[in-house]
XYZ file of N, CA and C in Angstrom:
177
model
N 84.736 104.558 104.770
C 85.222 103.192 104.848
C 84.205 102.389 105.647
N 83.587 101.430 104.997
C 82.615 100.612 105.713
C 83.307 99.432 106.390
N 82.556 98.672 107.161
C 83.158 97.592 107.953
C 83.749 96.500 107.068
N 83.160 96.270 105.902
C 83.697 95.250 104.994
C 85.081 95.661 104.491
N 85.241 96.936 104.137
C 86.551 97.443 103.708
C 87.571 97.330 104.832
N 87.121 97.605 106.058
C 88.021 97.511 107.205
C 88.562 96.091 107.345
N 87.699 95.091 107.232
C 88.150 93.702 107.371
C 89.057 93.290 106.212
N 88.776 93.774 105.017
C 89.645 93.476 103.873
C 91.018 94.116 104.059
N 91.036 95.344 104.561
C 92.300 96.028 104.817
C 93.099 95.289 105.880
N 92.450 94.888 106.973
C 93.147 94.153 108.028
C 93.687 92.829 107.502
N 92.934 92.155 106.640
C 93.395 90.887 106.070
C 94.614 91.112 105.180
N 94.568 92.149 104.379
C 95.697 92.444 103.495
C 96.946 92.813 104.298
N 96.765 93.565 105.372
C 97.902 93.911 106.225
C 98.449 92.680 106.944
N 97.574 91.755 107.318
C 98.019 90.515 107.967
C 98.854 89.671 107.018
N 98.452 89.611 105.760
C 99.217 88.861 104.762
C 100.594 89.491 104.588
N 100.644 90.811 104.567
C 101.934 91.492 104.425
C 102.825 91.241 105.637
N 102.232 91.187 106.829
C 103.015 90.864 108.027
C 103.540 89.439 107.952
N 102.696 88.527 107.492
C 103.080 87.119 107.406
C 104.230 86.912 106.425
N 104.193 87.630 105.305
C 105.240 87.486 104.287
C 106.434 88.401 104.550
N 106.383 89.152 105.649
C 107.464 90.069 106.040
C 107.724 91.160 105.004
N 106.690 91.503 104.221
C 106.848 92.588 103.254
C 106.335 93.888 103.872
N 106.941 94.985 103.482
C 106.595 96.290 104.025
C 105.401 96.849 103.244
N 104.310 97.227 103.931
C 103.137 97.728 103.210
C 103.360 99.122 102.643
N 102.789 99.359 101.478
C 102.801 100.687 100.872
C 101.507 101.369 101.311
N 101.613 102.219 102.332
C 100.429 102.837 102.919
C 99.674 103.707 101.922
N 100.379 104.434 101.080
C 99.725 105.322 100.115
C 98.918 104.522 99.095
N 99.470 103.413 98.633
C 98.769 102.574 97.661
C 97.522 101.946 98.285
N 97.657 101.443 99.501
C 96.500 100.856 100.183
C 95.443 101.919 100.476
N 95.873 103.121 100.812
C 94.929 104.204 101.083
C 94.119 104.550 99.841
N 94.770 104.600 98.694
C 94.051 104.860 97.438
C 93.059 103.743 97.142
N 93.469 102.516 97.384
C 92.622 101.355 97.091
C 91.347 101.361 97.936
N 91.464 101.747 99.208
C 90.320 101.709 100.118
C 89.672 103.070 100.349
N 90.213 104.115 99.745
C 89.595 105.433 99.832
C 89.729 106.102 101.189
N 90.863 105.895 101.857
C 91.117 106.527 103.150
C 92.484 107.205 103.112
N 92.809 107.930 104.168
C 94.100 108.593 104.273
C 95.177 107.564 104.609
N 96.406 107.817 104.165
C 97.485 106.860 104.414
C 97.777 106.727 105.903
N 97.537 107.803 106.667
C 97.778 107.735 108.116
C 96.776 106.809 108.797
N 95.573 106.707 108.245
C 94.581 105.780 108.787
C 95.036 104.350 108.574
N 95.548 104.046 107.398
C 96.051 102.699 107.104
C 97.206 102.372 108.041
N 98.109 103.319 108.221
C 99.258 103.107 109.102
C 98.807 102.886 110.542
N 97.814 103.655 110.974
C 97.305 103.538 112.337
C 96.739 102.143 112.587
N 95.961 101.627 111.645
C 95.402 100.285 111.807
C 96.482 99.216 111.706
N 97.500 99.444 110.909
C 98.595 98.478 110.797
C 99.385 98.402 112.102
N 99.491 99.520 112.798
C 100.240 99.554 114.053
C 99.427 99.079 115.245
N 98.164 98.682 115.027
C 97.408 98.043 116.095
C 96.243 98.811 116.671
N 95.775 99.856 116.028
C 94.627 100.607 116.534
C 93.382 99.742 116.468
N 92.645 99.663 117.560
C 91.460 98.810 117.635
C 90.156 99.586 117.491
N 90.203 100.883 117.579
C 88.998 101.690 117.523
C 88.761 102.369 118.858
N 87.722 103.157 118.932
C 87.415 103.859 120.166
C 87.023 102.857 121.247
N 87.340 103.156 122.508
C 86.927 102.252 123.581
C 85.411 102.245 123.736
N 84.874 101.105 124.080
C 83.423 100.961 124.236
C 82.926 101.554 125.552
N 83.769 101.582 126.580
C 83.355 102.033 127.902
C 83.875 103.439 128.171
N 83.206 104.109 129.069
C 83.696 105.403 129.520
C 84.876 105.187 130.439
N 85.867 106.039 130.337
C 87.045 105.939 131.192
C 86.752 106.462 132.596
N 85.850 107.449 132.708
C 85.557 108.043 134.006
C 84.310 107.402 134.615
N 84.338 107.140 135.902
C 83.133 106.604 136.550
C 82.072 107.693 136.713
N 80.859 107.284 136.916
C 79.759 108.215 137.099
C 79.890 108.944 138.432
N 79.450 110.175 138.486
C 79.486 110.941 139.735
C 78.307 110.604 140.641
N 77.331 109.937 140.115
C 76.136 109.649 140.922
C 76.328 108.501 141.861
C-alpha cells in the first residue's frame, strides 16, 4: 500500500463517517490490496508508528 492509496482510503473512510454509513472492511481491503484488519485499524484512528523514541538516551 503506497502513500497515495493510504490517502484515498482515509478519504473514503471520512466520507463514510460523514454519511454515517458503516464501512465494509473486507470490500475496502480487496479494493486497496490490504488486510481487512489494516483498514479497520486506520478507521479507528491509527496514525502510524511514532516518529520519536519513547526511551531517552542513556548517554
